[in-house]
Amino acid sequence: MEVLSRISNTFENIKNTIKNRNSSERLMNLKREIQILNTELVVFGKENHDQYVRSLAMEGYITLLSVKSMPLSLSDKKNLLHEAFEKLKQFALREECLFILLRIQNLLCYYLIQLDEIAIAKDILESMEDLYVKISKSKSDNYYDAEDLFTTESLTKMKKVNPEKIDKVITNNVQMQAFLYNKLNIPEKYTLYNHTALRRQLEMKEGSPQDWALRTARLGNYFTYLNQLEYARHHLSAAYHVLRTCHDNCKLVPEEFVLQKADFEMHFLELSHHWVKYGLTLFKLSKKQILNRYFSNPSAKSNLWKRVNLNDLEESVVNVEKYEDENEKDVGPEKNGKGDCTTEKLYIFPSLNLKDIENRVPVEMIGGIEEARRLFTFTHKWLMRAKHYYDFEHHSAQYISCSLQLAELYEHLAFFEKNIDNQYNIQKRRADVLEALNSLLKNCDSVMSVQIDVIKELSQVQLELMALNLQKLWREESQTNIFNLDADADSIINSLDSESNKTLTEKTLNTTSKNMFLRKMEAATLINGKLFRLSGQLDAKTPSQLSFVTDIMKN
């Protein structure tokens, strides 16, 4: 056909002009040839009704070329693409139009987001979701690449576009939708579409494994931020699995491994930070759950000056747990916002076998010292991996952050430790970390505010160590019957003022002992809220603990 022959020749001229970047008349020639081709395509569509959709698809592709190669403003590019999109969307599933429509939509939404026209981009992206479903149910090898339409051949003789190209464009659109929801601050949709894009890329093996692992790890870190730890664990495990597999495969080619070794180190370093945040978050949530259940128990708030029965207190906390569990069962799936509970399967990568990795990572709320030690060991391994990478001279901010996280990790472990001696050893290690950091900060004027915070926390640790020493004292005195825990503090102090104290020396010694005891009692009473959290015990067995818990309740 003569018209198709002219269209084909003009199209070849346009492609050659685009490639010839050194020509001074390039833009002028390109503009003129595009106008000529558009005129011919309009005539071709009007004169051949059976080729009308084909002519629209070719017009759309020329528009796409114009936007990419001509020096136009963002607004003009957006307008041209929007006009082409409106013409083609009614023929979306036609074999000539689908691929070019998806490409136009992708670039159009990108420009809309750049121009801050978020609502329009959101409407277009959401309107295309039904189309994606229809594409997935149809034969994906029935569609044409728009560039192949610029020939004199009939449609029946043209080659079909590779289905992976269509899948890739759809994936890019899904990823753009995730970016849009993140910009609109809609976390549930952002995570869903981001995960969907990652799953599609994994199945298609699109891009490099390292890039995929990093983006998956960052999504896992975002799940940690949302306190959705099961999803966080799955994504961080997937990132580690893919990154480790890629690393091991690369080692088989020494020349390649030497070039990428530094990149792998940085990738594992970032993954380390995400795992540390995961572990610290699980510790925080576990502590919060325990304290909330304890303080929400009415029986624990009454008669706090009475001697506490350990068995009764443990039973009351268990009753609160049972009550909360029953409420969760009554509310059902609506409470968790899961509907029919099918969302649990949305956030997994079915093609990856991650059970062995996930089994090594705690995910349930910590309820005892053994679970706490397991989580501590796991988190400590990743934290030390990151900490050894940094030195204070060249990476001061990162070094300080790792040191503070290590101190926080010891603090969490001490909370779940019931043995006072073990608590003391853990807190002593925490103090050593902070003291070492403080000695480094003394020589730096630019981190004064950080040093003040470190000194404050170090003073808190010293108070907590003193409180643990007081608890040791009470335990020792109770075991040797020097003090009777059933007797109140006044009777103990009065016993030091007995008439049997005859000599001045004895009176002086007794006065000193009385003052020491009063100071210890005052210190134990005034210890701030961290004593209770770090003591690792939900019961009060000594007068100092009893008075401390009462102060908390009053506050």
XYZ file of C-alpha atoms in Angstrom:
555
model
C 0.000 0.000 0.000
C 1.405 3.366 -1.053
C 0.346 5.285 2.073
C 1.902 2.696 4.360
C 5.084 2.868 2.311
C 5.317 6.640 2.791
C 4.557 6.269 6.499
C 7.272 3.650 6.838
C 9.866 5.803 5.055
C 9.031 8.898 7.086
C 9.257 6.889 10.306
C 12.728 5.663 9.356
C 13.794 9.239 8.695
C 12.563 10.251 12.151
C 14.558 7.469 13.827
C 17.691 8.442 11.933
C 17.228 12.099 12.838
C 16.891 11.206 16.536
C 20.141 9.224 16.392
C 22.006 12.051 14.621
C 22.685 14.198 17.712
C 25.492 16.217 16.117
C 23.346 17.842 13.445
C 22.684 21.550 13.938
C 19.328 21.259 12.174
C 18.311 18.139 14.015
C 15.436 19.593 16.041
C 14.035 21.551 13.106
C 14.076 18.495 10.819
C 12.635 16.292 13.547
C 9.736 18.646 14.178
C 8.934 18.921 10.462
C 9.046 15.145 9.887
C 6.843 14.452 12.912
C 4.229 16.888 11.619
C 4.306 15.253 8.175
C 3.944 11.778 9.686
C 1.047 12.798 11.921
C -0.789 14.229 8.916
C -0.268 11.049 6.933
C -1.470 8.884 9.857
C -4.696 10.903 10.193
C -5.382 10.504 6.476
C -4.524 6.803 6.621
C -7.006 6.219 9.442
C -9.831 8.121 7.773
C -9.418 6.442 4.388
C -9.046 2.910 5.818
C -11.616 2.186 8.518
C -10.225 -1.298 9.135
C -6.833 0.305 9.892
C -8.198 3.068 12.147
C -7.067 1.518 15.448
C -3.667 0.797 13.938
C -3.309 4.434 12.921
C -4.216 5.563 16.473
C -1.570 3.242 17.917
C 1.037 4.663 15.543
C 0.006 8.213 16.450
C 0.442 7.339 20.107
C 3.931 6.010 19.495
C 4.932 9.155 17.577
C 3.644 11.216 20.500
C 5.807 9.155 22.844
C 8.848 9.759 20.623
C 8.119 13.493 20.486
C 7.875 13.787 24.264
C 11.170 11.949 24.756
C 13.178 13.736 22.050
C 11.749 17.274 21.744
C 12.661 20.119 24.153
C 9.197 20.634 25.643
C 8.071 21.757 29.081
C 6.722 19.189 31.549
C 3.257 20.653 31.174
C 3.345 20.357 27.376
C 4.611 16.785 27.569
C 1.859 15.910 29.999
C -0.814 17.431 27.743
C 0.395 15.559 24.644
C 0.506 12.234 26.467
C -2.874 12.779 28.107
C -4.481 13.472 24.738
C -2.970 10.304 23.242
C -4.001 8.272 26.302
C -7.636 9.399 26.023
C -7.724 8.373 22.348
C -6.316 4.904 22.992
C -7.899 3.796 26.280
C -11.230 2.842 24.672
C -9.270 0.345 22.542
C -7.073 -0.795 25.415
C -7.331 -4.548 24.807
C -6.895 -4.337 21.037
C -3.746 -6.156 19.973
C -2.393 -3.033 18.235
C -2.944 -0.662 21.192
C -2.245 -2.425 24.491
C 1.534 -2.149 24.663
C 1.768 1.470 23.565
C -1.121 2.414 25.881
C 0.720 0.983 28.888
C 3.903 2.853 27.978
C 2.035 6.133 27.525
C 0.249 5.655 30.823
C 3.538 5.007 32.608
C 5.206 8.183 31.359
C 2.034 10.262 31.735
C 1.637 9.342 35.415
C 5.318 10.078 35.998
C 4.891 13.622 34.655
C 1.661 14.097 36.606
C 3.455 13.211 39.828
C 6.319 15.565 38.896
C 3.762 18.343 38.383
C 2.130 17.461 41.722
C -1.148 16.512 40.035
C -1.474 13.549 42.373
C -5.248 13.094 42.167
C -5.245 12.698 38.366
C -2.323 10.245 38.475
C -4.081 8.233 41.194
C -7.309 8.021 39.173
C -5.474 6.862 36.042
C -3.412 4.236 37.860
C -6.401 2.832 39.744
C -8.547 2.786 36.610
C -5.990 0.504 34.940
C -6.114 -2.222 37.602
C -9.047 -4.046 36.005
C -7.108 -3.999 32.746
C -4.156 -5.741 34.406
C -6.470 -8.527 35.566
C -7.890 -8.957 32.063
C -4.391 -9.058 30.596
C -3.345 -11.770 33.035
C -6.344 -13.886 31.962
C -5.733 -13.397 28.239
C -2.989 -14.742 26.002
C -0.098 -12.354 26.517
C 1.519 -13.223 23.155
C -1.285 -11.687 21.061
C -0.072 -8.085 21.157
C 2.133 -5.989 18.906
C 4.950 -3.584 19.589
C 3.890 -0.177 18.241
C 7.187 0.291 16.421
C 6.514 -2.824 14.335
C 3.277 -1.264 13.048
C 5.268 1.126 10.837
C 5.687 -1.397 8.022
C 3.822 -2.266 4.861
C 2.961 -5.726 6.221
C -0.532 -6.690 7.356
C -1.159 -7.430 11.031
C -1.374 -11.169 10.437
C 2.242 -11.251 9.203
C 3.777 -9.113 11.960
C 5.737 -10.563 14.867
C 4.208 -10.332 18.324
C 5.750 -8.459 21.219
C 7.582 -10.459 23.883
C 5.120 -10.993 26.816
C 7.887 -10.084 29.263
C 7.875 -6.531 27.914
C 4.191 -6.166 28.820
C 4.792 -7.658 32.264
C 7.669 -5.264 32.802
C 5.596 -2.187 31.940
C 2.765 -3.371 34.224
C 5.292 -3.913 37.021
C 6.649 -0.390 36.528
C 3.114 0.979 36.770
C 2.472 -1.004 39.965
C 5.719 0.335 41.408
C 4.681 3.866 40.498
C 1.371 3.265 42.230
C 3.242 2.232 45.369
C 5.306 5.434 45.175
C 2.097 7.424 44.841
C 0.482 5.833 47.910
C 3.643 6.495 49.889
C 3.443 10.146 48.849
C -0.213 10.196 49.962
C 0.773 8.551 53.280
C -1.416 5.447 52.855
C 0.843 2.759 54.418
C -1.402 -0.265 53.832
C -1.635 0.384 50.090
C 1.997 1.417 49.785
C 3.205 -1.847 51.313
C 0.793 -3.945 49.245
C 1.731 -2.451 45.873
C 5.420 -2.245 46.706
C 5.429 -5.932 47.643
C 3.460 -6.806 44.502
C 6.036 -5.050 42.321
C 8.879 -6.841 44.114
C 7.153 -10.216 43.743
C 6.612 -9.659 40.024
C 10.247 -8.613 39.543
C 11.442 -11.676 41.429
C 9.335 -13.990 39.295
C 10.532 -12.314 36.087
C 14.136 -12.067 37.393
C 14.105 -8.430 36.359
C 17.061 -6.282 37.329
C 20.028 -7.267 39.487
C 19.614 -9.466 42.588
C 21.497 -6.921 44.708
C 19.088 -4.094 43.867
C 16.093 -6.340 44.475
C 17.479 -7.441 47.846
C 18.068 -3.850 48.965
C 14.579 -2.677 48.016
C 13.049 -5.731 49.703
C 15.085 -5.074 52.857
C 13.880 -1.458 52.917
C 10.284 -2.612 52.639
C 10.966 -5.030 55.490
C 12.346 -2.124 57.503
C 9.150 -0.200 56.793
C 7.109 -3.154 58.068
C 9.217 -2.967 61.244
C 8.302 0.706 61.533
C 4.630 -0.308 61.276
C 5.198 -2.979 63.982
C 4.154 -5.686 61.502
C 7.022 -7.935 62.489
C 5.914 -11.116 60.734
C 5.972 -9.363 57.362
C 9.197 -7.591 58.306
C 10.889 -10.892 59.110
C 9.757 -12.444 55.817
C 11.057 -9.554 53.692
C 14.350 -9.215 55.554
C 14.850 -12.978 55.300
C 14.110 -12.849 51.567
C 16.612 -10.025 51.128
C 19.278 -11.949 53.045
C 18.598 -15.153 51.083
C 18.884 -13.476 47.673
C 21.890 -11.381 48.668
C 23.715 -14.362 50.178
C 22.948 -16.523 47.129
C 24.213 -13.815 44.788
C 27.335 -13.357 46.930
C 28.147 -17.089 46.937
C 27.592 -17.396 43.185
C 29.774 -14.374 42.534
C 32.619 -15.898 44.557
C 32.804 -18.686 41.980
C 34.111 -16.074 39.519
C 37.082 -14.464 41.331
C 37.522 -11.625 38.828
C 33.866 -10.620 39.151
C 33.896 -10.992 42.924
C 36.865 -8.629 43.313
C 34.942 -5.923 41.458
C 31.766 -6.345 43.501
C 33.206 -7.164 46.922
C 32.878 -3.591 48.206
C 29.290 -3.392 46.977
C 28.397 -6.603 48.787
C 29.904 -5.254 52.009
C 27.731 -2.144 51.811
C 24.624 -4.203 51.014
C 25.165 -6.503 54.009
C 25.908 -3.457 56.162
C 22.540 -1.900 55.311
C 20.817 -5.225 55.940
C 22.533 -5.369 59.347
C 20.986 -2.032 60.344
C 17.527 -3.267 59.346
C 17.905 -6.480 61.379
C 19.089 -4.512 64.426
C 16.064 -2.245 64.200
C 13.867 -5.343 63.937
C 15.358 -6.875 67.086
C 15.143 -3.676 69.134
C 11.535 -3.135 68.026
C 10.549 -6.655 69.080
C 12.153 -6.056 72.478
C 10.310 -2.746 72.906
C 6.926 -4.189 71.942
C 7.428 -7.157 74.273
C 8.312 -4.922 77.222
C 5.378 -2.641 76.494
C 2.980 -5.582 76.375
C 4.206 -6.937 79.727
C 4.021 -3.557 81.475
C 0.611 -2.726 80.015
C -0.807 -6.030 81.214
C 0.672 -5.543 84.644
C -0.565 -1.992 85.154
C -3.969 -2.763 83.635
C -4.535 -5.398 86.334
C -6.775 -3.794 89.020
C -5.688 -6.176 91.771
C -2.070 -5.114 91.338
C -2.967 -1.487 92.122
C -4.607 -2.022 95.499
C -2.941 -2.469 98.907
C 0.519 -2.008 97.503
C 2.001 -1.631 100.976
C 1.058 -5.221 101.756
C 3.531 -7.995 101.195
C 3.012 -9.292 97.661
C 2.290 -12.939 97.024
C 4.255 -13.965 93.957
C 1.841 -16.697 92.959
C -1.164 -14.391 93.196
C 0.542 -11.732 91.094
C 1.574 -14.180 88.385
C -1.939 -15.619 88.344
C -3.477 -12.148 87.968
C -1.238 -11.302 85.023
C -2.134 -14.589 83.361
C -5.822 -13.798 83.872
C -5.377 -10.470 82.113
C -3.681 -12.270 79.216
C -6.552 -14.729 78.965
C -9.076 -11.899 79.033
C -7.298 -10.081 76.186
C -7.008 -13.298 74.166
C -10.734 -13.963 74.571
C -11.530 -10.445 73.413
C -9.391 -10.961 70.321
C -11.253 -14.176 69.544
C -14.631 -12.472 69.967
C -13.745 -9.611 67.660
C -12.453 -11.949 64.948
C -10.737 -10.954 61.727
C -12.352 -7.505 61.621
C -10.210 -6.446 64.594
C -7.032 -7.043 62.667
C -8.398 -5.474 59.510
C -7.839 -8.667 57.561
C -11.382 -9.390 56.435
C -11.334 -13.029 55.447
C -7.699 -13.293 56.604
C -6.437 -13.721 53.060
C -4.050 -10.783 53.387
C -1.540 -13.022 55.170
C -0.749 -14.631 51.814
C -0.358 -11.308 50.033
C 2.944 -10.430 51.673
C 4.992 -13.515 50.878
C 7.321 -14.576 48.075
C 6.039 -18.032 47.089
C 9.042 -18.788 44.880
C 11.496 -18.508 47.813
C 11.940 -21.169 50.490
C 12.663 -19.125 53.590
C 11.547 -21.464 56.382
C 15.053 -22.309 57.585
C 16.059 -18.658 57.764
C 12.816 -17.523 59.396
C 12.997 -20.268 62.024
C 16.247 -18.736 63.263
C 14.630 -15.319 63.711
C 12.354 -14.730 66.743
C 9.040 -13.115 65.868
C 6.718 -13.854 68.807
C 6.479 -11.478 71.766
C 9.192 -12.150 74.337
C 7.825 -13.602 77.571
C 10.866 -15.011 79.369
C 14.619 -14.898 79.705
C 15.330 -17.776 77.314
C 13.417 -16.075 74.501
C 15.088 -12.784 75.373
C 18.545 -14.353 75.201
C 17.744 -15.877 71.814
C 16.636 -12.522 70.415
C 19.599 -10.781 72.052
C 22.070 -13.219 70.466
C 20.510 -12.776 67.032
C 20.393 -8.973 67.198
C 23.826 -8.686 68.810
C 25.400 -10.642 65.941
C 24.061 -8.200 63.325
C 24.852 -5.162 65.460
C 28.477 -6.163 65.970
C 28.771 -6.849 62.253
C 27.806 -3.230 61.615
C 29.803 -1.795 64.533
C 33.051 -3.435 63.411
C 32.720 -1.753 60.041
C 32.809 1.761 61.506
C 35.533 3.626 63.314
C 34.999 6.762 65.336
C 37.404 8.903 63.339
C 35.873 8.380 59.889
C 32.269 7.373 60.683
C 31.573 9.089 63.984
C 27.778 9.340 63.586
C 27.401 5.677 62.661
C 29.804 4.592 65.421
C 27.861 6.555 68.045
C 24.557 5.128 66.798
C 25.848 1.548 67.007
C 27.230 2.113 70.516
C 23.916 3.538 71.756
C 22.047 0.629 70.166
C 24.368 -1.813 71.924
C 23.684 -0.115 75.244
C 19.958 -0.260 74.530
C 20.229 -3.950 73.685
C 21.811 -4.670 77.081
C 19.056 -2.637 78.728
C 16.360 -4.784 77.075
C 18.064 -8.026 78.073
C 18.323 -6.875 81.684
C 14.582 -6.269 81.762
C 13.822 -9.953 81.238
C 16.602 -11.234 83.508
C 15.252 -12.243 86.944
C 18.563 -13.141 88.561
C 19.938 -10.048 90.293
C 23.579 -11.041 89.769
C 22.974 -11.537 86.048
C 21.148 -8.221 85.885
C 24.113 -6.536 87.500
C 26.588 -8.058 85.035
C 24.435 -6.996 82.076
C 24.057 -3.458 83.377
C 27.813 -3.319 84.018
C 28.438 -4.168 80.353
C 25.973 -1.467 79.384
C 27.877 0.990 81.575
C 31.195 -0.060 79.987
C 29.833 0.661 76.506
C 28.603 4.104 77.526
C 31.792 4.972 79.394
C 33.922 4.018 76.389
C 31.718 6.167 74.158
C 31.812 9.070 76.597
C 35.610 9.005 76.711
C 35.675 9.369 72.910
C 33.143 12.183 72.905
C 35.164 14.270 75.381
C 37.565 15.239 72.618
C 34.841 16.309 70.158
C 33.225 19.739 70.408
C 30.724 19.073 67.609
C 28.851 16.338 69.481
C 28.199 18.150 72.739
C 24.465 17.383 72.717
C 25.156 13.689 72.168
C 27.669 13.666 75.001
C 25.088 15.180 77.346
C 22.630 12.433 76.451
C 25.291 9.782 76.991
C 26.163 11.236 80.400
C 22.488 11.264 81.372
C 22.071 7.636 80.380
C 25.315 6.722 82.118
C 24.053 8.291 85.316
C 20.862 6.285 84.964
C 22.894 3.104 84.654
C 24.794 3.964 87.806
C 21.510 4.456 89.654
C 20.274 1.136 88.363
C 23.485 -0.573 89.455
C 23.062 0.968 92.899
C 19.475 -0.242 93.016
C 20.587 -3.753 92.162
C 23.173 -3.549 94.947
C 20.367 -2.552 97.329
C 18.355 -5.546 96.223
C 21.407 -7.736 96.833
C 21.697 -6.224 100.305
C 18.073 -6.993 101.106
C 18.503 -10.534 99.855
C 21.621 -11.111 101.944
C 20.100 -9.558 105.040
C 16.990 -11.666 104.631
C 19.012 -14.855 104.292
C 21.175 -14.120 107.397
C 18.179 -12.897 109.464
C 19.912 -9.598 110.240
C 16.772 -7.823 109.053
C 13.275 -9.226 109.165
C 11.386 -8.310 105.999
C 8.102 -8.510 107.887
C 9.246 -5.713 110.197
C 8.842 -2.139 108.974
C 11.681 0.297 108.411
C 10.996 2.281 111.582
C 11.506 -0.720 113.849
C 14.801 -1.483 112.122
C 16.014 2.082 112.544
C 14.842 2.225 116.185
C 16.748 -0.950 116.926
C 19.905 0.926 116.052
C 19.111 3.436 118.858
C 18.930 0.768 121.560
C 19.802 1.643 125.226
C 22.394 -1.089 125.144
C 24.648 1.236 123.160
C 26.750 2.613 125.989
C 29.949 4.024 124.635
C 30.426 7.125 122.542
C 32.153 5.063 119.885
C 29.256 2.618 119.748
C 26.750 5.453 119.573
C 28.702 7.068 116.742
C 28.851 3.794 114.845
C 25.144 3.223 115.283
C 24.351 6.737 114.124
C 26.468 6.163 111.037
C 24.697 2.870 110.380
C 21.320 4.515 110.805
C 22.225 7.299 108.374
C 23.572 4.821 105.837
C 20.370 2.845 106.058
C 18.232 5.948 105.638
C 20.251 6.999 102.584
C 19.805 3.552 101.056
C 16.073 3.640 101.727
C 15.799 7.114 100.195
C 17.782 6.123 97.121
C 15.682 3.023 96.610
C 12.481 5.049 96.928
C 13.565 7.806 94.553
C 14.936 5.565 91.782
C 13.118 6.543 88.618
C 10.951 4.436 86.331
C 13.812 2.514 84.797
C 14.401 0.529 87.996
C 11.079 -1.234 87.616
C 11.540 -1.938 83.935
C 15.080 -3.167 84.348
C 14.581 -5.174 87.530
C 12.972 -7.918 85.431
C 10.433 -8.689 88.152
C 6.743 -7.837 88.144
C 6.523 -8.383 91.903
C 7.796 -6.304 94.833
C 9.571 -8.321 97.468
C 11.430 -5.640 99.436
C 10.354 -2.414 101.140
C 12.353 -0.375 98.612
C 10.544 -2.038 95.727
C 7.170 -1.646 97.427
C 7.620 2.071 97.930
C 8.887 2.446 94.367
C 5.833 0.740 92.853
C 3.558 2.926 94.983
C 5.196 6.062 93.601
C 4.644 4.828 90.066
C 0.969 4.175 90.747
C 0.504 7.635 92.242
C 2.124 9.237 89.228
